[in-house]
Amino acid sequence: MKIAISSTGNDLSSQVDPRFGRCQGFIIFDSETSKFEYLPNEAINAAGGAGIKAAQLVVDNGAKVVITGSIGPNAFNVLAGAGIDIYGGVTGTVQSVIDNYKAGKLQKVNQATNGPGAKGNI
Amino acid sequence: MIISIASGKGGTGKTTIATNLAFSLARKGHNLQLLDCDVEEPNAHIFIKPEVEIREPVFFNVPQIDEEKCTYCGECAKICAYNALFVTKGKVMLFPQLCHSCGGCSYFCPQNAISEIGHEIGEIQAGSAYGIEFAYGKLNIGEIVAPPLIKKLKKRIDENKVVIIDAPPGTSCPVIEAVKGSDFCLLVTEPTPFGLNDLKLAVEMLKVLKVPFAILINRWNEEYFEIDSYCKKENIPIIMRIPLERKIAEIYSEGNLFSKELPEWQDKFCKLFNSIEGLRK
């Protein structure tokens, strides 16, 4: 199964990028083969709808799980609509995040964590 | 004659100038039209207090996907420059707020599965007061694409009148939509480094739009002269200065026109209009 992690760099020692839509790129990690690839985020400079475009990118690359820092309402809605599990509020290196994910230590999010429409944050 | 009032920076007093200029000219017998094109935050009506006679919803086209024909190939999402579409297996999601109504998705859809339907983005309200024909646009909450509403509002322009356009702040698409086609643009600025910075951006914008312009310094004081030096260097006329006066601020804060309560300003605004006419020639 493929896992997309928003990342500030192109290898497993990179820090998780706290943003989803405007992250530097995604590490797409295959949990079966433990192989990974790096996808630069084409949405980083989008005038609008960056979250939607970034979500399209990870879905098109076959990810079933997204791990990131914070995620906006549009990105959350499309990912949830595409049946993807979203883990938010994550920090640390990509490698440590993958280990925590495998150990079941990450928290799934049920709603957007930032932006207009996110609860408790207007 | 169409005069737009722009600024670069928000909060410089565009609406104050637009409404007081309109009021003063109408008082002196000019046939006047005032359009508040700051559709994200219209507030000229607070000062003009018109009787609203017309309310007209404004629509623009967004894609409608025929799920029977759609194969979820994702072409539409790929060509959308504004990321208004998201496609996954068995599902297309549209974000109408992000759509710029370019029609590209329906043009490039290999299945001809996309048609266009109207999406309401806001409303135009029109009325009159003080002999001013007044109209403003109001973008619905959550909508982010303002130019189509501004375009629709500008359809009301009557070239036989003196038309004053209150533009939105900044130098982005809505401002360009509001200002383009004007015979003259009055740039309102304030004597601060922020005012000067944004004034420079607005000047560059007007040079591209090829609209003649001049400067009005609002809340003028005798402490900051950088705007004067800039205008001198660039050869831009400063055609009015409104001093930082408590009385003017008080009248404004009560939602009233200061040229109505301090009538000596009506002549000053008429002189401003004469300067504009002079500069246009």
Short mmCIF file of C-alpha atoms in Angstrom, two decimals:
data_model
loop_
_atom_site.label_atom_id
_atom_site.label_comp_id
_atom_site.label_asym_id
_atom_site.label_seq_id
_atom_site.Cartn_x
_atom_site.Cartn_y
_atom_site.Cartn_z
CA MET A 1 0.00 0.00 0.00
CA LYS A 2 1.24 3.45 -0.89
CA ILE A 3 1.55 6.18 1.73
CA ALA A 4 2.02 9.86 0.80
CA ILE A 5 3.92 11.98 3.31
CA SER A 6 4.28 15.73 2.82
CA SER A 7 8.00 16.32 2.95
CA THR A 8 10.46 19.20 2.94
CA GLY A 9 13.04 17.10 1.06
CA ASN A 10 13.49 14.13 -1.21
CA ASP A 11 14.63 11.38 1.18
CA LEU A 12 13.52 9.63 4.36
CA SER A 13 15.70 11.82 6.60
CA SER A 14 13.76 14.95 5.50
CA GLN A 15 11.38 16.67 7.89
CA VAL A 16 7.63 16.31 7.39
CA ASP A 17 6.35 19.49 5.74
CA PRO A 18 3.73 21.03 8.08
CA ARG A 19 1.60 22.08 5.09
CA PHE A 20 -0.30 19.71 2.83
CA GLY A 21 -1.41 21.78 -0.19
CA ARG A 22 1.71 23.90 -0.35
CA CYS A 23 4.32 21.40 0.85
CA GLN A 24 7.63 21.09 -1.00
CA GLY A 25 6.80 17.58 -2.19
CA PHE A 26 5.59 14.12 -1.26
CA ILE A 27 7.45 10.97 -0.34
CA ILE A 28 5.36 8.11 -1.73
CA PHE A 29 6.33 5.15 0.41
CA ASP A 30 5.30 1.60 -0.47
CA SER A 31 4.68 -0.27 2.76
CA GLU A 32 5.03 -3.69 1.09
CA THR A 33 8.36 -3.17 -0.66
CA SER A 34 9.70 -0.39 1.62
CA LYS A 35 10.69 1.47 -1.54
CA PHE A 36 9.92 5.13 -1.94
CA GLU A 37 9.88 7.88 -4.55
CA TYR A 38 9.81 11.66 -4.27
CA LEU A 39 7.19 13.74 -6.06
CA PRO A 40 7.75 17.50 -6.20
CA ASN A 41 4.49 19.30 -5.40
CA GLU A 42 3.22 21.01 -8.54
CA ALA A 43 0.62 22.86 -6.47
CA ILE A 44 3.11 24.78 -4.33
CA ASN A 45 2.71 28.02 -6.27
CA ALA A 46 -0.93 27.61 -7.33
CA ALA A 47 -2.92 30.84 -7.09
CA GLY A 48 -5.81 28.92 -5.55
CA GLY A 49 -6.95 25.38 -4.94
CA ALA A 50 -3.46 24.18 -3.98
CA GLY A 51 -4.92 21.59 -1.60
CA ILE A 52 -7.14 20.16 -4.34
CA LYS A 53 -4.28 19.95 -6.82
CA ALA A 54 -1.93 18.36 -4.28
CA ALA A 55 -4.66 15.85 -3.39
CA GLN A 56 -5.12 15.05 -7.09
CA LEU A 57 -1.39 14.42 -7.32
CA VAL A 58 -1.27 11.92 -4.44
CA VAL A 59 -4.47 10.16 -5.58
CA ASP A 60 -3.18 9.87 -9.16
CA ASN A 61 -0.02 8.27 -7.77
CA GLY A 62 -2.00 5.57 -6.04
CA ALA A 63 -1.62 6.64 -2.40
CA LYS A 64 -4.21 5.24 0.02
CA VAL A 65 -2.91 7.04 3.10
CA VAL A 66 -1.84 10.67 3.55
CA ILE A 67 0.35 11.80 6.44
CA THR A 68 0.93 15.53 6.92
CA GLY A 69 1.03 18.43 9.36
CA SER A 70 -2.13 20.42 8.77
CA ILE A 71 -4.72 20.03 6.05
CA GLY A 72 -7.29 22.50 4.72
CA PRO A 73 -11.01 21.89 4.13
CA ASN A 74 -10.91 21.44 0.34
CA ALA A 75 -8.03 18.97 0.45
CA PHE A 76 -9.65 17.15 3.34
CA ASN A 77 -12.96 16.83 1.50
CA VAL A 78 -11.50 15.48 -1.72
CA LEU A 79 -9.18 13.03 0.03
CA ALA A 80 -11.93 11.79 2.33
CA GLY A 81 -14.22 11.55 -0.73
CA ALA A 82 -11.60 9.45 -2.50
CA GLY A 83 -11.55 7.08 0.49
CA ILE A 84 -8.08 8.01 1.69
CA ASP A 85 -7.05 7.79 5.34
CA ILE A 86 -5.61 11.08 6.59
CA TYR A 87 -3.22 11.43 9.51
CA GLY A 88 -2.54 15.01 10.59
CA GLY A 89 -0.63 17.00 13.18
CA VAL A 90 2.49 15.00 12.42
CA THR A 91 6.06 16.27 12.89
CA GLY A 92 9.55 14.73 12.72
CA THR A 93 11.48 13.01 9.96
CA VAL A 94 9.71 11.05 7.25
CA GLN A 95 11.42 7.86 8.49
CA SER A 96 10.21 8.36 12.08
CA VAL A 97 6.69 9.06 10.80
CA ILE A 98 6.68 5.84 8.78
CA ASP A 99 7.85 3.91 11.88
CA ASN A 100 5.13 5.53 14.00
CA TYR A 101 2.53 4.77 11.35
CA LYS A 102 3.52 1.10 11.28
CA ALA A 103 3.41 1.01 15.09
CA GLY A 104 -0.13 2.45 14.99
CA LYS A 105 0.92 5.57 16.89
CA LEU A 106 -0.50 8.19 14.51
CA GLN A 107 -3.86 9.96 14.95
CA LYS A 108 -6.37 9.90 12.13
CA VAL A 109 -8.11 13.24 11.49
CA ASN A 110 -11.84 13.49 10.85
CA GLN A 111 -11.93 17.09 9.67
CA ALA A 112 -9.78 19.81 8.20
CA THR A 113 -7.23 21.13 10.67
CA ASN A 114 -6.85 24.64 9.27
CA GLY A 115 -8.35 27.21 6.94
CA PRO A 116 -11.87 28.60 6.76
CA GLY A 117 -14.45 26.02 7.71
CA ALA A 118 -12.10 24.13 10.02
CA LYS A 119 -13.68 23.92 13.45
CA GLY A 120 -12.27 26.12 16.16
CA ASN A 121 -10.01 27.99 13.78
CA ILE A 122 -11.54 30.86 11.86
CA MET B 1 -16.46 60.76 -18.51
CA ILE B 2 -15.45 57.80 -16.37
CA ILE B 3 -13.27 58.53 -13.34
CA SER B 4 -12.09 55.62 -11.24
CA ILE B 5 -10.78 56.00 -7.72
CA ALA B 6 -8.06 53.49 -6.85
CA SER B 7 -5.28 53.27 -4.30
CA GLY B 8 -3.04 50.26 -4.22
CA LYS B 9 -3.33 50.19 -0.45
CA GLY B 10 -6.58 49.54 1.43
CA GLY B 11 -7.88 52.00 3.97
CA THR B 12 -6.55 55.12 2.28
CA GLY B 13 -9.95 56.73 1.78
CA LYS B 14 -11.08 55.72 -1.71
CA THR B 15 -14.70 55.49 -0.67
CA THR B 16 -14.52 58.79 1.20
CA ILE B 17 -13.20 60.52 -1.91
CA ALA B 18 -15.55 58.74 -4.34
CA THR B 19 -18.68 59.50 -2.33
CA ASN B 20 -17.78 63.10 -1.47
CA LEU B 21 -16.73 63.84 -5.04
CA ALA B 22 -20.00 62.35 -6.32
CA PHE B 23 -22.05 64.29 -3.78
CA SER B 24 -20.31 67.61 -4.48
CA LEU B 25 -20.63 67.26 -8.26
CA ALA B 26 -24.28 66.23 -8.02
CA ARG B 27 -24.92 69.28 -5.81
CA LYS B 28 -23.45 71.48 -8.53
CA GLY B 29 -25.84 70.05 -11.08
CA HIS B 30 -23.74 67.37 -12.76
CA ASN B 31 -25.53 64.29 -14.03
CA LEU B 32 -23.88 61.69 -11.89
CA GLN B 33 -23.45 57.97 -11.60
CA LEU B 34 -21.53 56.26 -8.79
CA LEU B 35 -20.59 52.59 -9.01
CA ASP B 36 -19.07 50.86 -5.99
CA CYS B 37 -16.94 48.16 -7.64
CA ASP B 38 -15.33 46.99 -4.39
CA VAL B 39 -17.66 44.00 -4.49
CA GLU B 40 -15.84 42.11 -1.75
CA GLU B 41 -16.35 44.91 0.74
CA PRO B 42 -18.76 47.49 -0.65
CA ASN B 43 -19.32 50.43 1.67
CA ALA B 44 -20.12 53.50 -0.43
CA HIS B 45 -23.82 52.85 0.25
CA ILE B 46 -23.20 53.55 3.94
CA PHE B 47 -22.46 57.17 3.03
CA ILE B 48 -24.83 57.60 0.09
CA LYS B 49 -27.74 55.83 1.83
CA PRO B 50 -29.67 55.11 -1.37
CA GLU B 51 -33.20 53.81 -1.61
CA VAL B 52 -32.59 50.39 -3.20
CA GLU B 53 -34.93 50.01 -6.18
CA ILE B 54 -33.33 47.16 -8.09
CA ARG B 55 -31.84 43.89 -6.88
CA GLU B 56 -30.40 41.66 -9.55
CA PRO B 57 -28.68 38.32 -8.92
CA VAL B 58 -25.52 37.72 -10.95
CA PHE B 59 -24.65 34.31 -12.33
CA PHE B 60 -21.69 32.92 -14.12
CA ASN B 61 -21.08 29.61 -15.81
CA VAL B 62 -19.53 26.63 -14.07
CA PRO B 63 -19.21 23.09 -15.42
CA GLN B 64 -21.88 20.48 -14.95
CA ILE B 65 -20.72 16.91 -15.40
CA ASP B 66 -22.92 14.25 -16.94
CA GLU B 67 -21.90 11.25 -14.83
CA GLU B 68 -23.44 8.88 -17.39
CA LYS B 69 -20.96 9.98 -20.07
CA CYS B 70 -17.98 10.63 -17.78
CA THR B 71 -15.21 8.00 -17.79
CA TYR B 72 -13.28 9.70 -14.97
CA CYS B 73 -10.25 10.15 -17.21
CA GLY B 74 -9.26 13.30 -15.32
CA GLU B 75 -8.57 15.49 -18.39
CA CYS B 76 -10.76 18.28 -16.99
CA ALA B 77 -8.85 18.44 -13.71
CA LYS B 78 -5.55 18.39 -15.60
CA ILE B 79 -6.34 21.41 -17.75
CA CYS B 80 -8.03 23.47 -14.99
CA ALA B 81 -5.59 26.26 -14.16
CA TYR B 82 -7.48 27.09 -10.97
CA ASN B 83 -7.82 23.56 -9.58
CA ALA B 84 -11.59 23.74 -9.43
CA LEU B 85 -12.02 20.06 -10.34
CA PHE B 86 -10.91 16.86 -8.67
CA VAL B 87 -11.34 13.46 -10.30
CA THR B 88 -10.98 10.05 -8.76
CA LYS B 89 -12.43 6.64 -9.63
CA GLY B 90 -16.17 7.00 -10.02
CA LYS B 91 -16.22 10.57 -8.76
CA VAL B 92 -15.81 14.16 -9.98
CA MET B 93 -15.84 16.95 -7.44
CA LEU B 94 -16.33 20.57 -8.47
CA PHE B 95 -15.37 23.62 -6.41
CA PRO B 96 -17.47 26.32 -8.12
CA GLN B 97 -15.85 29.04 -6.00
CA LEU B 98 -12.50 28.39 -7.67
CA CYS B 99 -13.89 28.24 -11.23
CA HIS B 100 -13.04 31.15 -13.54
CA SER B 101 -15.61 30.08 -16.13
CA CYS B 102 -13.03 29.65 -18.90
CA GLY B 103 -14.90 26.70 -20.42
CA GLY B 104 -11.66 24.76 -20.96
CA CYS B 105 -12.90 21.64 -19.19
CA SER B 106 -15.96 21.31 -21.39
CA TYR B 107 -13.90 22.08 -24.53
CA PHE B 108 -11.30 19.40 -23.80
CA CYS B 109 -13.56 16.71 -22.34
CA PRO B 110 -13.06 13.67 -24.63
CA GLN B 111 -16.54 12.35 -23.76
CA ASN B 112 -18.46 15.62 -24.20
CA ALA B 113 -19.69 15.04 -20.69
CA ILE B 114 -19.42 18.65 -19.53
CA SER B 115 -22.00 21.36 -20.07
CA GLU B 116 -22.30 24.70 -18.30
CA ILE B 117 -24.81 25.90 -15.74
CA GLY B 118 -25.28 29.21 -14.00
CA HIS B 119 -23.88 29.61 -10.51
CA GLU B 120 -24.96 32.62 -8.47
CA ILE B 121 -21.94 34.61 -7.31
CA GLY B 122 -23.58 37.73 -5.97
CA GLU B 123 -26.03 40.53 -6.41
CA ILE B 124 -26.22 44.03 -7.84
CA GLN B 125 -28.24 46.61 -5.94
CA ALA B 126 -29.15 49.91 -7.50
CA GLY B 127 -30.96 53.02 -6.37
CA SER B 128 -30.48 56.72 -5.98
CA ALA B 129 -29.87 59.47 -3.44
CA TYR B 130 -28.84 63.15 -3.60
CA GLY B 131 -29.50 63.01 -7.36
CA ILE B 132 -26.78 60.37 -7.74
CA GLU B 133 -27.58 57.24 -9.70
CA PHE B 134 -25.94 54.65 -7.49
CA ALA B 135 -25.22 50.93 -7.88
CA TYR B 136 -23.03 48.44 -6.12
CA GLY B 137 -22.14 44.79 -6.34
CA LYS B 138 -22.09 42.39 -3.46
CA LEU B 139 -20.13 39.18 -3.83
CA ASN B 140 -21.67 36.28 -1.92
CA ILE B 141 -19.80 35.03 1.12
CA GLY B 142 -17.36 32.29 0.17
CA GLU B 143 -17.06 33.41 -3.45
CA ILE B 144 -13.56 34.46 -4.43
CA VAL B 145 -13.84 35.40 -8.10
CA ALA B 146 -14.92 39.05 -8.24
CA PRO B 147 -14.29 40.24 -11.83
CA PRO B 148 -17.47 38.80 -13.44
CA LEU B 149 -19.59 40.72 -10.93
CA ILE B 150 -17.62 43.92 -11.53
CA LYS B 151 -17.98 43.44 -15.29
CA LYS B 152 -21.74 43.10 -14.90
CA LEU B 153 -21.88 46.18 -12.67
CA LYS B 154 -19.95 48.20 -15.26
CA LYS B 155 -22.57 47.31 -17.89
CA ARG B 156 -24.70 49.94 -16.13
CA ILE B 157 -22.30 52.74 -17.12
CA ASP B 158 -24.04 55.64 -18.85
CA GLU B 159 -21.37 57.48 -20.86
CA ASN B 160 -23.46 60.65 -20.98
CA LYS B 161 -22.99 61.08 -17.25
CA VAL B 162 -20.03 61.71 -15.05
CA VAL B 163 -19.30 58.18 -13.85
CA ILE B 164 -17.33 57.66 -10.65
CA ILE B 165 -16.03 54.16 -9.97
CA ASP B 166 -14.97 53.24 -6.46
CA ALA B 167 -12.37 50.52 -7.14
CA PRO B 168 -11.29 47.77 -4.75
CA PRO B 169 -7.93 48.16 -2.98
CA GLY B 170 -4.74 46.59 -4.28
CA THR B 171 -3.56 45.95 -7.82
CA SER B 172 -5.02 42.51 -8.54
CA CYS B 173 -7.63 41.27 -11.06
CA PRO B 174 -10.69 42.97 -9.47
CA VAL B 175 -8.92 46.35 -9.46
CA ILE B 176 -7.87 45.99 -13.09
CA GLU B 177 -11.42 45.00 -14.04
CA ALA B 178 -12.78 48.06 -12.21
CA VAL B 179 -10.26 50.58 -13.55
CA LYS B 180 -9.82 49.51 -17.18
CA GLY B 181 -11.72 51.64 -19.65
CA SER B 182 -11.67 54.67 -17.34
CA ASP B 183 -10.88 58.04 -18.85
CA PHE B 184 -8.99 59.00 -15.73
CA CYS B 185 -7.91 57.40 -12.48
CA LEU B 186 -7.48 59.26 -9.24
CA LEU B 187 -5.02 57.47 -6.97
CA VAL B 188 -5.68 58.03 -3.30
CA THR B 189 -2.72 57.57 -1.00
CA GLU B 190 -1.74 58.27 2.56
CA PRO B 191 1.49 59.87 3.76
CA THR B 192 3.16 56.75 5.17
CA PRO B 193 5.84 54.36 3.86
CA PHE B 194 3.08 51.77 3.31
CA GLY B 195 1.02 54.25 1.33
CA LEU B 196 4.02 55.10 -0.84
CA ASN B 197 4.96 51.46 -1.43
CA ASP B 198 1.50 50.51 -2.63
CA LEU B 199 1.13 53.76 -4.57
CA LYS B 200 4.16 52.78 -6.63
CA LEU B 201 2.54 49.44 -7.47
CA ALA B 202 -0.69 51.17 -8.49
CA VAL B 203 1.24 53.64 -10.68
CA GLU B 204 2.91 50.76 -12.50
CA MET B 205 -0.50 49.14 -13.00
CA LEU B 206 -1.99 52.31 -14.51
CA LYS B 207 0.95 52.73 -16.86
CA VAL B 208 0.22 49.24 -18.22
CA LEU B 209 -3.52 49.98 -18.47
CA LYS B 210 -2.68 53.31 -20.19
CA VAL B 211 -5.14 55.22 -18.03
CA PRO B 212 -4.07 58.82 -17.23
CA PHE B 213 -3.87 59.47 -13.51
CA ALA B 214 -3.04 61.89 -10.72
CA ILE B 215 -2.57 61.65 -6.96
CA LEU B 216 -4.70 62.71 -4.03
CA ILE B 217 -3.03 62.60 -0.62
CA ASN B 218 -5.54 61.86 2.11
CA ARG B 219 -4.86 62.46 5.82
CA TRP B 220 -2.10 64.78 4.73
CA ASN B 221 0.26 66.10 7.38
CA GLU B 222 3.47 68.08 7.30
CA GLU B 223 5.68 65.28 8.51
CA TYR B 224 6.06 62.87 5.63
CA PHE B 225 7.20 64.23 2.28
CA GLU B 226 8.39 61.07 0.55
CA ILE B 227 5.24 60.98 -1.59
CA ASP B 228 5.91 64.52 -2.80
CA SER B 229 9.49 63.61 -3.73
CA TYR B 230 8.35 60.45 -5.50
CA CYS B 231 5.68 62.30 -7.51
CA LYS B 232 8.12 65.06 -8.40
CA LYS B 233 10.68 62.54 -9.61
CA GLU B 234 8.08 60.63 -11.63
CA ASN B 235 6.37 63.78 -12.86
CA ILE B 236 2.98 62.79 -11.44
CA PRO B 237 0.65 65.64 -10.45
CA ILE B 238 -0.69 65.81 -6.90
CA ILE B 239 -4.06 67.45 -7.43
CA MET B 240 -5.54 67.49 -3.95
CA ARG B 241 -4.56 67.16 -0.30
CA ILE B 242 -7.07 66.43 2.41
CA PRO B 243 -5.55 67.22 5.78
CA LEU B 244 -5.65 64.89 8.75
CA GLU B 245 -8.46 66.62 10.62
CA ARG B 246 -10.41 65.30 13.56
CA LYS B 247 -13.68 66.80 12.32
CA ILE B 248 -13.46 64.95 8.99
CA ALA B 249 -12.69 61.68 10.78
CA GLU B 250 -15.63 62.15 13.13
CA ILE B 251 -18.10 62.77 10.30
CA TYR B 252 -16.74 59.73 8.46
CA SER B 253 -16.98 57.52 11.53
CA GLU B 254 -20.67 58.38 11.83
CA GLY B 255 -21.24 57.27 8.24
CA ASN B 256 -21.78 60.76 6.89
CA LEU B 257 -20.40 62.79 3.99
CA PHE B 258 -17.99 65.45 5.23
CA SER B 259 -18.59 67.62 2.16
CA LYS B 260 -22.25 67.77 3.16
CA GLU B 261 -21.53 68.92 6.69
CA LEU B 262 -18.55 71.09 5.77
CA PRO B 263 -19.93 72.65 2.55
CA GLU B 264 -16.70 74.53 1.75
CA TRP B 265 -15.37 71.14 0.60
CA GLN B 266 -17.94 70.97 -2.21
CA ASP B 267 -16.09 73.73 -4.07
CA LYS B 268 -12.80 71.97 -3.44
CA PHE B 269 -14.15 68.75 -4.94
CA CYS B 270 -15.52 70.65 -7.93
CA LYS B 271 -12.08 72.17 -8.42
CA LEU B 272 -10.66 68.66 -8.24
CA PHE B 273 -13.03 67.65 -11.03
CA ASN B 274 -11.88 70.65 -13.10
CA SER B 275 -8.25 69.65 -12.62
CA ILE B 276 -9.10 66.15 -13.80
CA GLU B 277 -10.82 67.50 -16.90
CA GLY B 278 -7.81 69.72 -17.51
CA LEU B 279 -5.34 66.85 -17.19
CA ARG B 280 -7.36 64.67 -19.51
CA LYS B 281 -7.05 67.11 -22.38
#
